[in-house]
PDB file of C-alpha atoms and ligand atoms in Angstrom:
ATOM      1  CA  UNK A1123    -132.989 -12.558  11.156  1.00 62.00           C
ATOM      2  CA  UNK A1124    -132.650 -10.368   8.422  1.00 66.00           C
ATOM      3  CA  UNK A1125    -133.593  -6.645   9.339  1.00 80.00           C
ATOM      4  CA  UNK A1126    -136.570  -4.722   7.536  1.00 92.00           C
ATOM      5  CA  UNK A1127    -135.458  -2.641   4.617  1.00 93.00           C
ATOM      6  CA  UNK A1128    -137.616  -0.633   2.472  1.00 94.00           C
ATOM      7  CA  UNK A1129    -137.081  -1.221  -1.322  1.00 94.00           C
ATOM      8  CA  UNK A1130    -136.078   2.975  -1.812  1.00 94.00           C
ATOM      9  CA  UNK A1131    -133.093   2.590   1.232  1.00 96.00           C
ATOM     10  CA  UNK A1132    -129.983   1.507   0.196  1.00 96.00           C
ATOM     11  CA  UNK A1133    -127.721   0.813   2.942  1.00 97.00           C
ATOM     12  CA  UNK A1134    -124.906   2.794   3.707  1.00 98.00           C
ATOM     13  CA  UNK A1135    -123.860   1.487   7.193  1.00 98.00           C
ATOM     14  CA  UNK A1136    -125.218  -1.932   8.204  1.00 97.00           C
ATOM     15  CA  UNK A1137    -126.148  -2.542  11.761  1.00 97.00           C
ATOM     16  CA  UNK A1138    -123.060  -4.811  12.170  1.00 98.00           C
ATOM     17  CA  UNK A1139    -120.505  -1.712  11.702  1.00 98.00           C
ATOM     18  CA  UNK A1140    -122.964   0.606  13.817  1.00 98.00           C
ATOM     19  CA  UNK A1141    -122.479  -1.812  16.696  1.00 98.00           C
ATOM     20  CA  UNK A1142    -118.498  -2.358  16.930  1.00 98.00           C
ATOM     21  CA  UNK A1143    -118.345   1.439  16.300  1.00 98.00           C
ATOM     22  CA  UNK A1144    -121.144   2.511  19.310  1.00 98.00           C
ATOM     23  CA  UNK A1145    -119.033  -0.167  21.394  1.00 98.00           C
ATOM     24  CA  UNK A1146    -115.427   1.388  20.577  1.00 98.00           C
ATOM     25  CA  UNK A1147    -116.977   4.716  21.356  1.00 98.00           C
ATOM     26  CA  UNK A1148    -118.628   3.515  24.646  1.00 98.00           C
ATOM     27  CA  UNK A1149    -115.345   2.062  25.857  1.00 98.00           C
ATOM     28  CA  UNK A1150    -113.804   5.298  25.056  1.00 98.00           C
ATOM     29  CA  UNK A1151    -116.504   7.157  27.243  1.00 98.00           C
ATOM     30  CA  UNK A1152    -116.422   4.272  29.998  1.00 98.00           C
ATOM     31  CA  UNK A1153    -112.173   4.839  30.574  1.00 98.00           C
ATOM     32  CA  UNK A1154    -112.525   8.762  29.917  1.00 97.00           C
ATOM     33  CA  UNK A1155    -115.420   9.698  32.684  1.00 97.00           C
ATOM     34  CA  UNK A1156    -114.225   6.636  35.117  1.00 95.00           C
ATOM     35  CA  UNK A1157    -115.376   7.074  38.217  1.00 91.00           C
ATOM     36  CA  UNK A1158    -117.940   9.626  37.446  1.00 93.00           C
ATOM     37  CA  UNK A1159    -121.553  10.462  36.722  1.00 90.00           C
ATOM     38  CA  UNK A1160    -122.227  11.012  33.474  1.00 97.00           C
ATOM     39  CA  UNK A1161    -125.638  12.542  32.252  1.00 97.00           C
ATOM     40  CA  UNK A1162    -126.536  11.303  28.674  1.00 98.00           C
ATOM     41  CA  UNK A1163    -128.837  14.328  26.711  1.00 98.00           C
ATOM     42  CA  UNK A1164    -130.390  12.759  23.887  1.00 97.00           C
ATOM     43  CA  UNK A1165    -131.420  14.979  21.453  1.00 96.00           C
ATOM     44  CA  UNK A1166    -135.001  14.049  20.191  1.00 95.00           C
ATOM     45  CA  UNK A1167    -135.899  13.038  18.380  1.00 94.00           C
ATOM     46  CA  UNK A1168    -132.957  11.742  16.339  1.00 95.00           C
ATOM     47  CA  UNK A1169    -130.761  10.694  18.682  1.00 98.00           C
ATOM     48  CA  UNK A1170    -133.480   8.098  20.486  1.00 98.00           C
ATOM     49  CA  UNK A1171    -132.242   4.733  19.233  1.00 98.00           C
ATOM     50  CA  UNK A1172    -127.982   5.962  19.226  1.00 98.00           C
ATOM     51  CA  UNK A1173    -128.321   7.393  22.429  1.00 98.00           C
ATOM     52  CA  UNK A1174    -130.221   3.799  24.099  1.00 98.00           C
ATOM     53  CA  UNK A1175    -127.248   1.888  22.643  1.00 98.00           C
ATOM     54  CA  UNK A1176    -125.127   4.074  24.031  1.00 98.00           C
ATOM     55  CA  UNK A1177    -125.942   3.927  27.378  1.00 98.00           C
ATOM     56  CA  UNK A1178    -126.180   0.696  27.290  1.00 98.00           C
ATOM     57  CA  UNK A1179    -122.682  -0.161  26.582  1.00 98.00           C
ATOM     58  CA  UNK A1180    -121.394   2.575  28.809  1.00 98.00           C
ATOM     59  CA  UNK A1181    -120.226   1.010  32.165  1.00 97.00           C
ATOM     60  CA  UNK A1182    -120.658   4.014  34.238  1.00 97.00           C
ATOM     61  CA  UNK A1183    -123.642   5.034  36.351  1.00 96.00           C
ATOM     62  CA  UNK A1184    -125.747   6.772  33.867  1.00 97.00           C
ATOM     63  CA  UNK A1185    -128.468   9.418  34.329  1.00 97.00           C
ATOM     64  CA  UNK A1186    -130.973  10.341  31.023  1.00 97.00           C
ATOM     65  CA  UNK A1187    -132.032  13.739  29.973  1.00 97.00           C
ATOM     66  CA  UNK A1188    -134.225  14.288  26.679  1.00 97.00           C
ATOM     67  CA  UNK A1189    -134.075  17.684  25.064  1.00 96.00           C
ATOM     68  CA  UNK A1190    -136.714  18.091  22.416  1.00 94.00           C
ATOM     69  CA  UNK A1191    -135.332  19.778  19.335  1.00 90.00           C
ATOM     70  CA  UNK A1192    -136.286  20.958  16.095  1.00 83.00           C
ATOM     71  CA  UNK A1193    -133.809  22.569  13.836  1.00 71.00           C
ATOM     72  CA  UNK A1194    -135.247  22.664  10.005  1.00 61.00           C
ATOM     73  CA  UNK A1195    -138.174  24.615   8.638  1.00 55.00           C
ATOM     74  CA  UNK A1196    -139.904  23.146   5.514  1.00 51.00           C
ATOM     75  CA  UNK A1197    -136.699  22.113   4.135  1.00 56.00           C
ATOM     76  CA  UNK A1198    -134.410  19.489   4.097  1.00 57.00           C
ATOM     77  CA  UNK A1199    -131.665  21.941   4.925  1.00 60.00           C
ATOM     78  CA  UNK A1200    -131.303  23.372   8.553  1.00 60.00           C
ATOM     79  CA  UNK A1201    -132.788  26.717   8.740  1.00 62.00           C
ATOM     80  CA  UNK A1202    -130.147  27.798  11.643  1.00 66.00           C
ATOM     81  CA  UNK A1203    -133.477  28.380  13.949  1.00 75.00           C
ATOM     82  CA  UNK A1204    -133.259  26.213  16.636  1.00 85.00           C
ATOM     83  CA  UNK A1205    -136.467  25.900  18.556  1.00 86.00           C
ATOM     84  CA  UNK A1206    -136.624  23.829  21.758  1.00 90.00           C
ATOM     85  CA  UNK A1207    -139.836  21.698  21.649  1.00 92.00           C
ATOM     86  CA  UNK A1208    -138.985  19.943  25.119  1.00 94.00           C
ATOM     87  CA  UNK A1209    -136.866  20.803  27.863  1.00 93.00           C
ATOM     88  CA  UNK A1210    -134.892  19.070  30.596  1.00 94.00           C
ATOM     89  CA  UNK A1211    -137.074  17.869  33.068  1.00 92.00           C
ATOM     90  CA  UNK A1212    -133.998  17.926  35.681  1.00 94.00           C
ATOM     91  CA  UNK A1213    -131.285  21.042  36.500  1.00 94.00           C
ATOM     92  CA  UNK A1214    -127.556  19.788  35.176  1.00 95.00           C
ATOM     93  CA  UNK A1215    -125.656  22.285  37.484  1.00 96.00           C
ATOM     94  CA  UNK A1216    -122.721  20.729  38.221  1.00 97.00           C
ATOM     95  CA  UNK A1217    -123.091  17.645  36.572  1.00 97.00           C
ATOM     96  CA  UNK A1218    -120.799  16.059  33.486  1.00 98.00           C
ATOM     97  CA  UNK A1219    -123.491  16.351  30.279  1.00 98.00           C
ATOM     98  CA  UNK A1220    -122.642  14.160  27.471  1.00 98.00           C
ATOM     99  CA  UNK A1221    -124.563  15.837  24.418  1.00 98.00           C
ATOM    100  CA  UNK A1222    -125.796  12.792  22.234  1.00 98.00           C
ATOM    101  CA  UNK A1223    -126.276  13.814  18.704  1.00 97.00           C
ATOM    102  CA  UNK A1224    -127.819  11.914  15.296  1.00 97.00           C
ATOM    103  CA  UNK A1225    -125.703  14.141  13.021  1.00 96.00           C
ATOM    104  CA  UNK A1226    -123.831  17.101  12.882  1.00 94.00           C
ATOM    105  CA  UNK A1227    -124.632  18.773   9.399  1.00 91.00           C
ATOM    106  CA  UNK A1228    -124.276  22.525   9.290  1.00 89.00           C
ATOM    107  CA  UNK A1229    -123.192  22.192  13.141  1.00 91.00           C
ATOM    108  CA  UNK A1230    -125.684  24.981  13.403  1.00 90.00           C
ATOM    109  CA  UNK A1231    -128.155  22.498  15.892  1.00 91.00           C
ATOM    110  CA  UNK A1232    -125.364  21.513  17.913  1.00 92.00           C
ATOM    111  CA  UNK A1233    -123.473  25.426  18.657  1.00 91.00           C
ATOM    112  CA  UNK A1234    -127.005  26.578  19.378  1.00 91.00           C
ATOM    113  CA  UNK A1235    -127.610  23.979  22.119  1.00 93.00           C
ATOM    114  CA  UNK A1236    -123.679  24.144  23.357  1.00 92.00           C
ATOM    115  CA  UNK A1237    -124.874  27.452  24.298  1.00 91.00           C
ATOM    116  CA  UNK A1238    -127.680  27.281  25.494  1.00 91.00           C
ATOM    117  CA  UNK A1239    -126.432  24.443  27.963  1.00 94.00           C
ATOM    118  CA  UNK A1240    -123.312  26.498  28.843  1.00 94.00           C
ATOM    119  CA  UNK A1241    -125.575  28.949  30.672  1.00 94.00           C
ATOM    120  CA  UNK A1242    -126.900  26.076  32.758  1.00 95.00           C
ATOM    121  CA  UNK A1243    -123.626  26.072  34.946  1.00 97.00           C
ATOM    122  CA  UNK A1244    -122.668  22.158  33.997  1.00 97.00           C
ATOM    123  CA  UNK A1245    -119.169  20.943  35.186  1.00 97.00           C
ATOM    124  CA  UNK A1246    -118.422  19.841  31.587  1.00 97.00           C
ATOM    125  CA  UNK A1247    -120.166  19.092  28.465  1.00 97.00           C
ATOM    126  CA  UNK A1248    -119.016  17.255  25.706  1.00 98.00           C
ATOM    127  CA  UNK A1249    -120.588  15.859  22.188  1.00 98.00           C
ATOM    128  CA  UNK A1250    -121.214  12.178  21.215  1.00 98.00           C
ATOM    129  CA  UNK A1251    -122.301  12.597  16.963  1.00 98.00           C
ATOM    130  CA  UNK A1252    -122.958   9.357  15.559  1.00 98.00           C
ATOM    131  CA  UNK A1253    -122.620  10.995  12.284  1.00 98.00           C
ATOM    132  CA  UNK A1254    -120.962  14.059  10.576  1.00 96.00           C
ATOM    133  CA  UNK A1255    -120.872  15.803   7.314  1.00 94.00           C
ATOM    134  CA  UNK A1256    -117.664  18.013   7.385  1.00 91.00           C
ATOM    135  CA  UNK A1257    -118.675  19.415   3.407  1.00 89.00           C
ATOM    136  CA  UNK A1258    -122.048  21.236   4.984  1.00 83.00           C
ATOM    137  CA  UNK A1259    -119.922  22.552   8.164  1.00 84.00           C
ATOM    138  CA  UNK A1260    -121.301  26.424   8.639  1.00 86.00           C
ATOM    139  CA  UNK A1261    -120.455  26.617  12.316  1.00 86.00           C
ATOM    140  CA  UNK A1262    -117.358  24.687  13.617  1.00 85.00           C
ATOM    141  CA  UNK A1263    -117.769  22.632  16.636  1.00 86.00           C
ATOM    142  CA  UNK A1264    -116.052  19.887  18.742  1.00 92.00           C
ATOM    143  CA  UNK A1265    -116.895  16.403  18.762  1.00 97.00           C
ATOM    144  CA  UNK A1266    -115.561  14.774  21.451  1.00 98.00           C
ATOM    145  CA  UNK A1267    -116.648  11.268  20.252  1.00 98.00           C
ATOM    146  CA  UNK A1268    -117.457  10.398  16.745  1.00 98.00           C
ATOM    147  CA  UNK A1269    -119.418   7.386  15.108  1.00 98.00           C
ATOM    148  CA  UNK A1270    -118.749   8.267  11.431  1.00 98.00           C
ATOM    149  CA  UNK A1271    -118.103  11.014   8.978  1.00 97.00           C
ATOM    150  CA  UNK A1272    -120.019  10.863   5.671  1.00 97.00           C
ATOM    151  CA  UNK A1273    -120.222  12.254   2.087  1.00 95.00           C
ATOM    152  CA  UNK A1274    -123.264  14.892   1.653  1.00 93.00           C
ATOM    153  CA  UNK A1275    -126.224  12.403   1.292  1.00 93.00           C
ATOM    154  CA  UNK A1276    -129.448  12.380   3.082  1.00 94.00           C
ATOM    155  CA  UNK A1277    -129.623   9.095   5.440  1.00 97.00           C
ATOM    156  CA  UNK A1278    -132.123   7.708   7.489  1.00 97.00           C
ATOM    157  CA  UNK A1279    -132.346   4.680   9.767  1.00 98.00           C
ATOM    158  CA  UNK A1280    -130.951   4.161  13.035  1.00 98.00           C
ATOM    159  CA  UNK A1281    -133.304   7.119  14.349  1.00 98.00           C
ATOM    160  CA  UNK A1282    -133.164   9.615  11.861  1.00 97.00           C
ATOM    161  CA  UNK A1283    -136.047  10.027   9.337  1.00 96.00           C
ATOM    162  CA  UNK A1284    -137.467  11.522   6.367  1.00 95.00           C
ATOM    163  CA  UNK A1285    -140.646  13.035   6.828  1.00 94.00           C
ATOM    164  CA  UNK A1286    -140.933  11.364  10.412  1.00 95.00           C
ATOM    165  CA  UNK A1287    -140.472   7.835   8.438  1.00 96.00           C
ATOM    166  CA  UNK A1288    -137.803   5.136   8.536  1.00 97.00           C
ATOM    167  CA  UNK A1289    -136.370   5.568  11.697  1.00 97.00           C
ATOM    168  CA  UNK A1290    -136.956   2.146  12.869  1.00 97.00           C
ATOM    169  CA  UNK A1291    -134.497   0.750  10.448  1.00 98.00           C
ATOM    170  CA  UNK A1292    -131.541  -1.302  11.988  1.00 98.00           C
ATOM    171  CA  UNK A1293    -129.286  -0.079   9.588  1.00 98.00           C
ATOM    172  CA  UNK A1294    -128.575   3.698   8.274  1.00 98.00           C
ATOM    173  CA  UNK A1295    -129.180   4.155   4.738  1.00 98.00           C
ATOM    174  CA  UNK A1296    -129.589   6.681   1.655  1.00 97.00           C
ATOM    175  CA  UNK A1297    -133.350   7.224   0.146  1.00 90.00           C
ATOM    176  CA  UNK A1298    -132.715   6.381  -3.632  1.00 78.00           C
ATOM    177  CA  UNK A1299    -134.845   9.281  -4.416  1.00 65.00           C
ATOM    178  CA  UNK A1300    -136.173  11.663  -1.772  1.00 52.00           C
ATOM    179  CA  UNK A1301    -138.930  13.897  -2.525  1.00 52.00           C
ATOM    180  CA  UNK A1302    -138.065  17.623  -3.212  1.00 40.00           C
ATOM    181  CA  UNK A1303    -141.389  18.714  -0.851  1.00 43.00           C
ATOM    182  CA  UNK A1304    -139.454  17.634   2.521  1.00 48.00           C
ATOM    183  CA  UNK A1305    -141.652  17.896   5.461  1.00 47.00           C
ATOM    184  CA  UNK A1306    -139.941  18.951   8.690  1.00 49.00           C
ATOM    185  CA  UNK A1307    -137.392  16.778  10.711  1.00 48.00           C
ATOM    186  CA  UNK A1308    -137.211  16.736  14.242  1.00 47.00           C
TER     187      UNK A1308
HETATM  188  P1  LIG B2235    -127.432  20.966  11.599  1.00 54.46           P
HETATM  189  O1  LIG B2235    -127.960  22.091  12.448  1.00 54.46           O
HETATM  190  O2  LIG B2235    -126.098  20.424  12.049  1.00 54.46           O
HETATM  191  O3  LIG B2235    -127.408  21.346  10.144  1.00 54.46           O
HETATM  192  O4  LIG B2235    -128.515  19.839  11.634  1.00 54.46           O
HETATM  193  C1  LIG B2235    -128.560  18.850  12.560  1.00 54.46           C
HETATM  194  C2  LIG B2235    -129.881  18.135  12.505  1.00 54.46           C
HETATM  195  O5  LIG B2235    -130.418  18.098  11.188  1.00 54.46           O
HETATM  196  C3  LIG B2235    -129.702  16.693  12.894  1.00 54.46           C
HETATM  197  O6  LIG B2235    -129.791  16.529  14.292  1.00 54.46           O
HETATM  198  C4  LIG B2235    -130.812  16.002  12.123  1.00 54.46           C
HETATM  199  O7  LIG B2235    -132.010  16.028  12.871  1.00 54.46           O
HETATM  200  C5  LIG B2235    -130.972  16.839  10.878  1.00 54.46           C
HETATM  201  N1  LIG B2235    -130.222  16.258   9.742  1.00 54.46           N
HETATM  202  C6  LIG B2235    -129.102  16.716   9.180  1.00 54.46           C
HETATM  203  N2  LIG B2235    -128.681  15.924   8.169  1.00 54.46           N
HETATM  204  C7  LIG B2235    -129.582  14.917   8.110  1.00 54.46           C
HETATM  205  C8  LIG B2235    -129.679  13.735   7.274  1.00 54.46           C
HETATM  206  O8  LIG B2235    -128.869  13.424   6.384  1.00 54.46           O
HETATM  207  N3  LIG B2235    -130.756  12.927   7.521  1.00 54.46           N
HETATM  208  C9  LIG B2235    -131.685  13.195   8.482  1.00 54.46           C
HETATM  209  N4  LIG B2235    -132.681  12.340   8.623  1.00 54.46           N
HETATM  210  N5  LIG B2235    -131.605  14.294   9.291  1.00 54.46           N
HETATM  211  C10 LIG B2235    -130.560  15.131   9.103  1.00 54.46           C
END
């Protein structure tokens, strides 16, 4: 069945390359935390629908933690303020956190909550991006385990939105011509 697309989304990455690369990338995780725990943060909301597939294909035991997030004022730029709209229901002391991330753009979202994490005594955390943009880069940060790496163009799909729409899309894709008046992403 052909998957929805709106007529002002062009596809970038169809759902087809999404899937072999979230599989490669869970195999990687599965051989790299064998015999462990691992505790899968999704950052909301972005991360929702990269972070189920994820887990999915990760055969490991699994435990899910959401951290609520939102990074950009009335922009489509990140503002570098980094508020936390939810917090972990759960203490990670001690356990193996696998940060699950949409995109890393500035990397301002991701060194923010890095640190914020680090003071919550895990054994390890590392970063799961399904996307990155290496020309925005402000603040240089690891990830462990990447999906993609991108030009500088606004996508959408696969969880991520514009203006809290499109993120049902199977696919991730590039608005042909996004509106200047942004309203805030999560
Ligand atoms: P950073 O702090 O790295 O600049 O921003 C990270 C967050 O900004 C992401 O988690 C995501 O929510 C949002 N973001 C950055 N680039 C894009 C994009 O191209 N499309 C969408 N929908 N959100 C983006």
């Amino acid at each position: 069945m052909p998957s929805f697309r709106p007529p002002e989304v062009r596809e970038l990455i169809s759902k087809r390359r999404i899937d072999e690369r979230v599989a490669e990338l869970a195999a990687q995780i599965t051989r790299e935390y064998d015999g462990r725990t691992l505790v899968l943060l999704c950052v909301l909301k972005g991360s929702f629908v990269f972070a189920a597939d994820l887990a999915r294909a990760i055969a490991l035991p699994v435990r899910m933690e959401f951290l609520g997030v939102r990074s950009y004022g009335a922009d489509t730029k990140s503002s570098g303020v980094v508020q936390i709209t939810q917090d972990l229901t759960r203490p990670v002391e001690g356990d193996d956190i696998l940060l699950v991330e949409d995109i890393v753009d500035t990397g301002l979202t991701l060194s923010y909550l890095r640190e914020q994490l680090r003071s919550r005594n895990p054994a390890s955390i590392k970063v799961a991006a399904l996307l990155h943009k290496p020309a925005r880069v402000e603040r240089e940060v690891e990830i462990d385990y990447l999906g993609f790496t991108i030009d500088d163009v606004f996508v959408v799909g696969y969880g991520l939105d514009f203006a809290e729409r499109y993120r049902n899309l199977a696919f991730l894709g590039v608005l042909d011509a996004p509106s200047a008046a942004a309203l805030p992403t999560a």
